[in-house]
GROMACS .gro file of C-alpha atoms in nm:
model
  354
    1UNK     CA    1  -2.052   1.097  -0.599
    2UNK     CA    2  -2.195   0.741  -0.637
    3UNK     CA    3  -2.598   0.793  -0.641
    4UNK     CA    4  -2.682   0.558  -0.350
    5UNK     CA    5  -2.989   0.427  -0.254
    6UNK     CA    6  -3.259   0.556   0.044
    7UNK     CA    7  -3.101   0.409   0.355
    8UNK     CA    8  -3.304   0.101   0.497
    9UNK     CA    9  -3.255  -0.110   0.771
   10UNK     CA   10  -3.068  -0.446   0.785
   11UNK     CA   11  -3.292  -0.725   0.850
   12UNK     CA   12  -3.059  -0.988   1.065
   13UNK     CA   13  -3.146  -1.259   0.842
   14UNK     CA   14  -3.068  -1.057   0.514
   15UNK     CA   15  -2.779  -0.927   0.630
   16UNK     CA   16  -2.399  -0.975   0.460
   17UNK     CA   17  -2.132  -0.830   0.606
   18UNK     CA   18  -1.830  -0.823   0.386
   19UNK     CA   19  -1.413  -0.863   0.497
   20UNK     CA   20  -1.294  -0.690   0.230
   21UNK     CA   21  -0.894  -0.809   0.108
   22UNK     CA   22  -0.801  -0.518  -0.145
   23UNK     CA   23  -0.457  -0.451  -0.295
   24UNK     CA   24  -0.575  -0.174  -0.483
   25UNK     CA   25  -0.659   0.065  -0.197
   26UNK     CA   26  -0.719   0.032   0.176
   27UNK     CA   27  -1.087   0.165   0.076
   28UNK     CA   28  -1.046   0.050  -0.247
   29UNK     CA   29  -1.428   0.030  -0.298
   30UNK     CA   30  -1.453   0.376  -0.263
   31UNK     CA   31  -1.120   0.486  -0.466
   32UNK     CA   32  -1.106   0.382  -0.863
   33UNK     CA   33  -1.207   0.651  -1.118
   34UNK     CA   34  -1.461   0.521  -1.397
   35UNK     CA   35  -1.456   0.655  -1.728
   36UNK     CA   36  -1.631   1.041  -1.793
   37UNK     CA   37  -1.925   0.926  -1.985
   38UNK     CA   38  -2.008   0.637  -1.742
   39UNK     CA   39  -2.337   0.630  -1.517
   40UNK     CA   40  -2.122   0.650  -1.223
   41UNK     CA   41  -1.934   0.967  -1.152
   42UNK     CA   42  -1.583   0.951  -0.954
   43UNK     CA   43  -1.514   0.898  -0.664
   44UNK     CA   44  -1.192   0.962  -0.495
   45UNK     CA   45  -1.062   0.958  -0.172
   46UNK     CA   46  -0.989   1.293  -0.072
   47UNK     CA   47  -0.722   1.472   0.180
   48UNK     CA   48  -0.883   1.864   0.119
   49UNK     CA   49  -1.160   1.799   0.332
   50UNK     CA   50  -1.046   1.823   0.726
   51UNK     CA   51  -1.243   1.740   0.990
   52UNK     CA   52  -1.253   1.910   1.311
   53UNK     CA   53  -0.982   1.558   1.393
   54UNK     CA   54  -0.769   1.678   1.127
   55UNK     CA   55  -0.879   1.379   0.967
   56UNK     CA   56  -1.027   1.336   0.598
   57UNK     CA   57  -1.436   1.371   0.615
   58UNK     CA   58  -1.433   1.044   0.456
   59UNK     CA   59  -1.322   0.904   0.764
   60UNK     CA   60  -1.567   0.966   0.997
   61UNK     CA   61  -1.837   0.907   0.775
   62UNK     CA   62  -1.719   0.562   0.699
   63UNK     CA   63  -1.499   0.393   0.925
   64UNK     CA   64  -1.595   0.296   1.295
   65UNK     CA   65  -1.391   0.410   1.599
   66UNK     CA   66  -1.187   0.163   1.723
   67UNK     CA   67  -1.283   0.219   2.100
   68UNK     CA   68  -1.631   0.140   1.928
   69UNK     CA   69  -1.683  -0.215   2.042
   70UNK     CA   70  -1.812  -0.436   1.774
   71UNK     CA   71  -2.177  -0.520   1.698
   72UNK     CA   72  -2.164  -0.716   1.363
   73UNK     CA   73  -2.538  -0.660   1.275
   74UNK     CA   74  -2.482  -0.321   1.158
   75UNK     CA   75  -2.095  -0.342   1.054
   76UNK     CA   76  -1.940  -0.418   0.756
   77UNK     CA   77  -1.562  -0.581   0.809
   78UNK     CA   78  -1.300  -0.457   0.573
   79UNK     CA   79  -0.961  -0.629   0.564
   80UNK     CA   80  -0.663  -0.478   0.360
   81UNK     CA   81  -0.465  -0.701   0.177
   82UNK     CA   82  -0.167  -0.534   0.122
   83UNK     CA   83  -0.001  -0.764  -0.086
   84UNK     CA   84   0.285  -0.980   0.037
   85UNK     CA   85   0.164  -0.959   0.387
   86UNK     CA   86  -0.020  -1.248   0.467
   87UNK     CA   87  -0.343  -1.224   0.294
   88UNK     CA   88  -0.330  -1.561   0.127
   89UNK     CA   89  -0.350  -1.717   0.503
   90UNK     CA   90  -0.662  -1.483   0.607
   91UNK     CA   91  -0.815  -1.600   0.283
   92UNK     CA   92  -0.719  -1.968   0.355
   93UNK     CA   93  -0.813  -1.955   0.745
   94UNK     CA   94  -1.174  -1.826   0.660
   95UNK     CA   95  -1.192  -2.059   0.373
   96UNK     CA   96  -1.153  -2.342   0.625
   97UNK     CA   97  -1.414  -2.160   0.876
   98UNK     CA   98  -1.638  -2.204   0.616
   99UNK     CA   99  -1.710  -1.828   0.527
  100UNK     CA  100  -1.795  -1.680   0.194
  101UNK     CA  101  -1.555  -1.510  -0.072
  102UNK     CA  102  -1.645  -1.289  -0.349
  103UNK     CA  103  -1.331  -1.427  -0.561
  104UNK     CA  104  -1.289  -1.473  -0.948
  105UNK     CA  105  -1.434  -1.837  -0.907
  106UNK     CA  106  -1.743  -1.720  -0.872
  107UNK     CA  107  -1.818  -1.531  -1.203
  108UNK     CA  108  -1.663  -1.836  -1.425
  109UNK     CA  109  -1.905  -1.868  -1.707
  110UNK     CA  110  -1.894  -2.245  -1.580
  111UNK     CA  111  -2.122  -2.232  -1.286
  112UNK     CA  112  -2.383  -2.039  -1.450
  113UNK     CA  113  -2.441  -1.717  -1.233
  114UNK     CA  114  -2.172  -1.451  -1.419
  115UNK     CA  115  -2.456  -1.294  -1.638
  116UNK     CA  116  -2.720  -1.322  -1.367
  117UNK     CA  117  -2.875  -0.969  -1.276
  118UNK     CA  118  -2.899  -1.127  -0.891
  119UNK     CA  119  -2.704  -1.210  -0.571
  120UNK     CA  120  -2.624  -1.600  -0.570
  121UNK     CA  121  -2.434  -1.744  -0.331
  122UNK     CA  122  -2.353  -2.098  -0.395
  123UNK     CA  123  -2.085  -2.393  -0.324
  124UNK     CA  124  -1.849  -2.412  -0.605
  125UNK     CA  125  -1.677  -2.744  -0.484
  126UNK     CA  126  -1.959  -2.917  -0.295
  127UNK     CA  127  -1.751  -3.226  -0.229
  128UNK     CA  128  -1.539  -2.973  -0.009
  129UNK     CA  129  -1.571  -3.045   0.391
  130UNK     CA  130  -1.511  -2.670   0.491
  131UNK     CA  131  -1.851  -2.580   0.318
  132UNK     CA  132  -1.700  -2.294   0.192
  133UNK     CA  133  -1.909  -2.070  -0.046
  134UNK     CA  134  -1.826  -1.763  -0.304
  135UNK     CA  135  -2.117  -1.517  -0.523
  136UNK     CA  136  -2.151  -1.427  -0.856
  137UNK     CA  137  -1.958  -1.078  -0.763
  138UNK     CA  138  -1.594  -1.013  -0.788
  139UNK     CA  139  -1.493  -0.711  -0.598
  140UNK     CA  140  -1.124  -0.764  -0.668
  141UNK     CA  141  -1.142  -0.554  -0.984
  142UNK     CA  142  -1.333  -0.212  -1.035
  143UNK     CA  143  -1.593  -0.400  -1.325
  144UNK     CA  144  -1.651  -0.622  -1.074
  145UNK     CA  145  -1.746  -0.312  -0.792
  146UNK     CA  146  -1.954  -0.171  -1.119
  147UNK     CA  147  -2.136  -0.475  -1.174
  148UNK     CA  148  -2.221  -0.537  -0.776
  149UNK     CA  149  -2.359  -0.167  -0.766
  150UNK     CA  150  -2.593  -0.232  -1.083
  151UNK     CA  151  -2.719  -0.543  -0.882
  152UNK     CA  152  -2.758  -0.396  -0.553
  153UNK     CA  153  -2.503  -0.591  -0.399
  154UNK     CA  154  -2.280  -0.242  -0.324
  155UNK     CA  155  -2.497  -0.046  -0.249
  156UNK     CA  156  -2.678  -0.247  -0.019
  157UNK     CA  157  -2.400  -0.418   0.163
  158UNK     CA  158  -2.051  -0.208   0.113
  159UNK     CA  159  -1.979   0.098   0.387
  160UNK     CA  160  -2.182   0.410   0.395
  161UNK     CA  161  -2.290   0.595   0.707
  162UNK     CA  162  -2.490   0.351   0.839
  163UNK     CA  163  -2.302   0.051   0.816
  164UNK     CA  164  -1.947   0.167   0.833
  165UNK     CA  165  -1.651  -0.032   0.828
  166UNK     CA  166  -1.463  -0.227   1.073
  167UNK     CA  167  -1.115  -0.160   0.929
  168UNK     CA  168  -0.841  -0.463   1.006
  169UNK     CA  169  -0.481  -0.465   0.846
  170UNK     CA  170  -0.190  -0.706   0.845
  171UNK     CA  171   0.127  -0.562   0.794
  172UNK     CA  172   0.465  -0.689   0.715
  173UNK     CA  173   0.821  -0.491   0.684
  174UNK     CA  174   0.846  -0.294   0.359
  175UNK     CA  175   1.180  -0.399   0.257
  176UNK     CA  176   1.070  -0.791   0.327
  177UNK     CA  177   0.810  -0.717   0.150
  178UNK     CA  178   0.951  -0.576  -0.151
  179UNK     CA  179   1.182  -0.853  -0.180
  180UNK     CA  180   0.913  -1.120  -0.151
  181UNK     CA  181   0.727  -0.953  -0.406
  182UNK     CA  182   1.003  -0.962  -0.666
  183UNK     CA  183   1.128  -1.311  -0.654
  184UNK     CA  184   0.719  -1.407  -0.610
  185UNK     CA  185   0.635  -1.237  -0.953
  186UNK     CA  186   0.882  -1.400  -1.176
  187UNK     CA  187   0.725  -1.743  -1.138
  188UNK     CA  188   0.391  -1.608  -1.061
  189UNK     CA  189   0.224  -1.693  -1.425
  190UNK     CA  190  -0.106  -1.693  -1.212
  191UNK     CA  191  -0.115  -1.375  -1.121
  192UNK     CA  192  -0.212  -1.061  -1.355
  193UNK     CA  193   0.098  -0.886  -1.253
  194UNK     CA  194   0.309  -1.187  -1.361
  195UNK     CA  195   0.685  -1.017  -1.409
  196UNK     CA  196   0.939  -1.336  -1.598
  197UNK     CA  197   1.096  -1.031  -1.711
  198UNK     CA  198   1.226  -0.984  -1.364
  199UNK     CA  199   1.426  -1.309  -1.375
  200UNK     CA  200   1.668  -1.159  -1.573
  201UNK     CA  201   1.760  -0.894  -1.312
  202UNK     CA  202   1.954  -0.854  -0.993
  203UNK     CA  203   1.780  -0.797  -0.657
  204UNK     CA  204   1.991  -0.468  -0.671
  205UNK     CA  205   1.903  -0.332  -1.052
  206UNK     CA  206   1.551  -0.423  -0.966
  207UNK     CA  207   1.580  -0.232  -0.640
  208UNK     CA  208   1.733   0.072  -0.869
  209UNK     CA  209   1.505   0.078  -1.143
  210UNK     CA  210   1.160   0.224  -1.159
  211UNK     CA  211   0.985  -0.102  -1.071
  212UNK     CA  212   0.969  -0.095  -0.701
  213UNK     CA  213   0.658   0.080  -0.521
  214UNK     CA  214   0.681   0.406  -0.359
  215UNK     CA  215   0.550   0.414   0.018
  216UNK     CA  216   0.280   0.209  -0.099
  217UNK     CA  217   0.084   0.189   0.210
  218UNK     CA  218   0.115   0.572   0.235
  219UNK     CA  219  -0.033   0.599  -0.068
  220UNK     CA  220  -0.276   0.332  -0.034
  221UNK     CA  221  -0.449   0.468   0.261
  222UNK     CA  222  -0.470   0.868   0.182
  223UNK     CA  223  -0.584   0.736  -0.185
  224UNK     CA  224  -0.283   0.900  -0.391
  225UNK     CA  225  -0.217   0.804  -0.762
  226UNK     CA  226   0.132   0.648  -0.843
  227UNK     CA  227   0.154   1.041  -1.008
  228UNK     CA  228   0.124   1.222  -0.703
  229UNK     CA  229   0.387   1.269  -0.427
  230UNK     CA  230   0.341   1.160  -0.110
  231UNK     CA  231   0.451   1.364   0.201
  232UNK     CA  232   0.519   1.394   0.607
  233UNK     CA  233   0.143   1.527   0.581
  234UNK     CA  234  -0.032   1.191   0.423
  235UNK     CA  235   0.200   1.002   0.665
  236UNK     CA  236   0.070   1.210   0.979
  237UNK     CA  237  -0.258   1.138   0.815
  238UNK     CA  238  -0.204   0.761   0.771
  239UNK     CA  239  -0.113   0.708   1.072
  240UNK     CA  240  -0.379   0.879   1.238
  241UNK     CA  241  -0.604   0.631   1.067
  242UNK     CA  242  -0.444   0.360   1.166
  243UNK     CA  243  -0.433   0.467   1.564
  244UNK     CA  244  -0.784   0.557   1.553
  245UNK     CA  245  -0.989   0.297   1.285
  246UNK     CA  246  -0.755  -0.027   1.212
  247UNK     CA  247  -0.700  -0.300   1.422
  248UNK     CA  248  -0.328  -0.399   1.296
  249UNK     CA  249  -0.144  -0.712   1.308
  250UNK     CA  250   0.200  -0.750   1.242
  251UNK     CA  251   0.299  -1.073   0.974
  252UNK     CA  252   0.568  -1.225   1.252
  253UNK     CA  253   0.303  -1.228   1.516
  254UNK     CA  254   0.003  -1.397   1.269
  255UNK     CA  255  -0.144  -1.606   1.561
  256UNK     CA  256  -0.219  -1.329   1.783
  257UNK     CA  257  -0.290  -1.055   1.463
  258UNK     CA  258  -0.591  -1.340   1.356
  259UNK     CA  259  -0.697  -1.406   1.744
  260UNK     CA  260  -0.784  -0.954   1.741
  261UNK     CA  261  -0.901  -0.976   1.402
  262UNK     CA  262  -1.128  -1.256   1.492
  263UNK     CA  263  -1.251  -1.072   1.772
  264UNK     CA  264  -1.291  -0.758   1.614
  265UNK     CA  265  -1.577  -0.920   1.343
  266UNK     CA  266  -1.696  -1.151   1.576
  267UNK     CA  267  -1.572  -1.503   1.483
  268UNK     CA  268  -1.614  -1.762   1.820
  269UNK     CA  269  -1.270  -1.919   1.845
  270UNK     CA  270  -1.438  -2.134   2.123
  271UNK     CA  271  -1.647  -2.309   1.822
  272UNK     CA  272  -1.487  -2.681   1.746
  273UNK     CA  273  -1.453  -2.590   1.386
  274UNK     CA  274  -1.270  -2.221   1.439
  275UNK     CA  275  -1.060  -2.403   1.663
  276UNK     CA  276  -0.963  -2.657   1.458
  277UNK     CA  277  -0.883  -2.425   1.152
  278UNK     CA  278  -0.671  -2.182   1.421
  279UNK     CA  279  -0.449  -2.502   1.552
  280UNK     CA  280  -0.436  -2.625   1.173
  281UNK     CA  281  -0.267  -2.286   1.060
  282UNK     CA  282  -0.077  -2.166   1.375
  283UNK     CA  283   0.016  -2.500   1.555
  284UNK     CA  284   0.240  -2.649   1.665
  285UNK     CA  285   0.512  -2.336   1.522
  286UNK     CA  286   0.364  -1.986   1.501
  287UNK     CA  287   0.301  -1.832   1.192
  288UNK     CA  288   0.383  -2.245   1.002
  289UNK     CA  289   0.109  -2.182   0.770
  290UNK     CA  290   0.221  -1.823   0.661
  291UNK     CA  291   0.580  -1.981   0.612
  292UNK     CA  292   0.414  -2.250   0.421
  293UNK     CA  293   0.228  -2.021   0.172
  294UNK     CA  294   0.534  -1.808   0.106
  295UNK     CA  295   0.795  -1.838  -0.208
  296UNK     CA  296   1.158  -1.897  -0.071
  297UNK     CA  297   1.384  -1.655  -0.123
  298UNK     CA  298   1.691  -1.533  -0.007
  299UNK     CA  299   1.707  -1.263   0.282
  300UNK     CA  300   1.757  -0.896   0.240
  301UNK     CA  301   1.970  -0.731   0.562
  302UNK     CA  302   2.017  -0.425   0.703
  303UNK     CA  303   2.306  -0.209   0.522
  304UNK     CA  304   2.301  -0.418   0.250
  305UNK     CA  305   2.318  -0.208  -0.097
  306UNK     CA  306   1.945  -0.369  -0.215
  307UNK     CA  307   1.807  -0.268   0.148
  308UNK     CA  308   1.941   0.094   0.155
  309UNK     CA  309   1.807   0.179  -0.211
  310UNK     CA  310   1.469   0.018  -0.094
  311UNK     CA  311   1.449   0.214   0.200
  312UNK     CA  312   1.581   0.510   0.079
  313UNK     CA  313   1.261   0.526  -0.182
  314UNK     CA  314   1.002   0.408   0.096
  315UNK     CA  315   1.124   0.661   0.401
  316UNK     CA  316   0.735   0.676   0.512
  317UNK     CA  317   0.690   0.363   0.492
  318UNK     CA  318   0.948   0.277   0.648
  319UNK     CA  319   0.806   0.520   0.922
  320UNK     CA  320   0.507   0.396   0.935
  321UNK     CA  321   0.555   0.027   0.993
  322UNK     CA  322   0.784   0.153   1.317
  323UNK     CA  323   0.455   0.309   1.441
  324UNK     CA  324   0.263   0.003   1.330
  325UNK     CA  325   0.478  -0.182   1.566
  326UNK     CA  326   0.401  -0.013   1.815
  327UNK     CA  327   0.011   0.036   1.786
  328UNK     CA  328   0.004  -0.379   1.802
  329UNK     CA  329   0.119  -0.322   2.166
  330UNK     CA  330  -0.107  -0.049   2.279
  331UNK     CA  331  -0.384  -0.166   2.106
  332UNK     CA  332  -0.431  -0.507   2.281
  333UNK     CA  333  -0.601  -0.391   2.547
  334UNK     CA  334  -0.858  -0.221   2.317
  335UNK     CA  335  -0.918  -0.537   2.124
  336UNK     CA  336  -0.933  -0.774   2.454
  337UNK     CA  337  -1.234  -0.581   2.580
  338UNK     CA  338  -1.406  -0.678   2.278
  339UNK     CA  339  -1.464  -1.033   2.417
  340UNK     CA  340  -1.649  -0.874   2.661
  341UNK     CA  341  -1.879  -0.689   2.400
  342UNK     CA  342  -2.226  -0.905   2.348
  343UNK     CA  343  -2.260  -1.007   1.978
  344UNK     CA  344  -2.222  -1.283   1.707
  345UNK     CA  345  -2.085  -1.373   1.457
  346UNK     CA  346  -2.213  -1.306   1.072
  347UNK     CA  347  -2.123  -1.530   0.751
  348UNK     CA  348  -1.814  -1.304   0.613
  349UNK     CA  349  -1.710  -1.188   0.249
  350UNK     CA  350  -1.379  -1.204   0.169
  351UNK     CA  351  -1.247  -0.973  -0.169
  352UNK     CA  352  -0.916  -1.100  -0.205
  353UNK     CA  353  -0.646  -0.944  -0.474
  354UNK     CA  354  -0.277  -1.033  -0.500
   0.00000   0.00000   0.00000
């Protein structure tokens, strides 16, 4: 277990609440293993301990309810990046609401906070008119979680007990997202899982060979290793997170997956700049800004050979994103009454990964 500190109370003015984007792990701040001999022991996400809920304890001790209605001040926003779905435009969209993002930028020995011991949170392009900000803390990678906890930044401001997490997701169809991620990583050169090696393959060999994830979100959200099967138990479990602690959005419905999320962590879409940034990225077409962002590709259909090997290895997932689908209906009642719910809006934290 991470040794955390006595629990204290939030002063409003102090506090940071953080939208977590993780690839790694829907709780990825909780879920990386650390070498034996380090300070910090590990810490893994585990299925053996049931609640009462059938649920993982973990759970209930750190995500909110989603009937809960929101109240910023003692919340801490986590959104999951799963990657390929959209979380370049959440990252973009709060960029131009002017919020804060814990990003590689803002440990580059070049702005002169990567070896300080505290929180800074500072303008890295001051000529910029969003007004924009990121800290010296990257939360993308585990050394980066470390490094936060040794400065207090974790410990103080990720989810524990008393400042759980308001869990948001934006999903996208595995098999279009599969695809999107191969032809994305042969030209990524960006990115640190850059693939060129993939340009010499079919769609279909790819699809066949060992490369391609295995119900990823599955696995993301019960916290399996890429070692460990996944089964109709984790996606019973998965599921039941998702119906009870994630708002969801859906990738071909962005406009109205942002509007909930927005809601849901307390962002005033009524405010001239959040209004401008929401027309900027959804108007006039719905979903323009996501089509911008993405790398063109050709289409993957239904019955094709590449779809029914990519399905055939991601059965929950497939599963899963059916139910996903369906939770976006049923759950917009839920979200709407959170207009309703009296409370404003703190500066977010966005941990993006690709």
């Amino acid at each position: 277990m991470i040794p955390r500190r006595p629990p204290s109370i939030r002063k409003p003015s102090q506090s940071i609440s953080i939208a977590a984007i993780l690839a790694l792990c829907i709780f990825g701040i909780l879920n990386f293993e650390l070498e034996p001999t380090s300070y910090y022991a590990r810490r893994f996400l585990s299925l053996d301990d049931l609640d009462t809920n059938g649920e993982p304890a973990w759970i209930t001790t750190n995500l909110i309810d989603l009937h809960q209605k929101p109240n910023p001040s003692e919340e801490t926003p986590l959104f999951w990046h799963i990657p390929k779905s959209g979380g370049t435009t959440a990252k973009r969209l709060y960029m131009c609401m002017g919020l804060t993002q814990t990003i590689r930028i803002g440990i580059e020995p070049r702005y002169g906070y990567a070896h300080t011991e505290k929180l800074v949170v500072f303008n890295p392009y001051p000529k910029s008119t969003s007004g924009w900000k990121t800290a010296n803390v990257d939360t993308t990678l585990p050394m980066g979680i470390i490094f936060s906890m040794e400065m207090g930044f974790a410990l103080d401001h990720l989810y524990d007990a008393q400042h759980k997490a308001r869990s948001m997701a934006l999903f996208r169809h595995p098999i279009d997202r599969l695809v999107s991620k191969f032809y994305y990583l042969q030209i990524a050169d960006w990115e640190r899982s850059y693939r060129p090696e993939w340009s010499k393959m079919t769609l279909l060999n790819w699809a066949k060979s060992n490369n391609p994830e295995d119900n990823f979100m599955v696995r993301k959200i019960v916290g399996k290793q890429w070692n460990e099967k996944v089964t109709q138990h984790d996606l019973y479990v998965a599921k039941k997170v998702l119906k009870d602690h994630v708002v969801v959005g859906l990738m071909n419905e962005s406009e109205e997956s942002f509007r909930r999320f927005n809601l849901a962590i307390g962002i005033d879409e009524s405010e001239r700049k959040n209004q401008e940034c929401m027309k900027e990225f959804f108007e006039p077409d719905d979903g323009a800004e996501v089509a911008k962002n993405s790398n063109q590709h050709r289409k993957v259909f239904p019955d094709t050979a590449e779809w029914n090997v990519l399905a055939a290895k991601n059965t929950l997932d497939m599963d899963l994103y059916e139910y996903v689908e369906r939770l976006f209906e049923e759950q917009k009642e839920i979200i709407d009454s959170y207009a309703h719910a009296s409370h404003e809006a703190e500066e977010i934290i966005i941990a993006p990964q690709e």
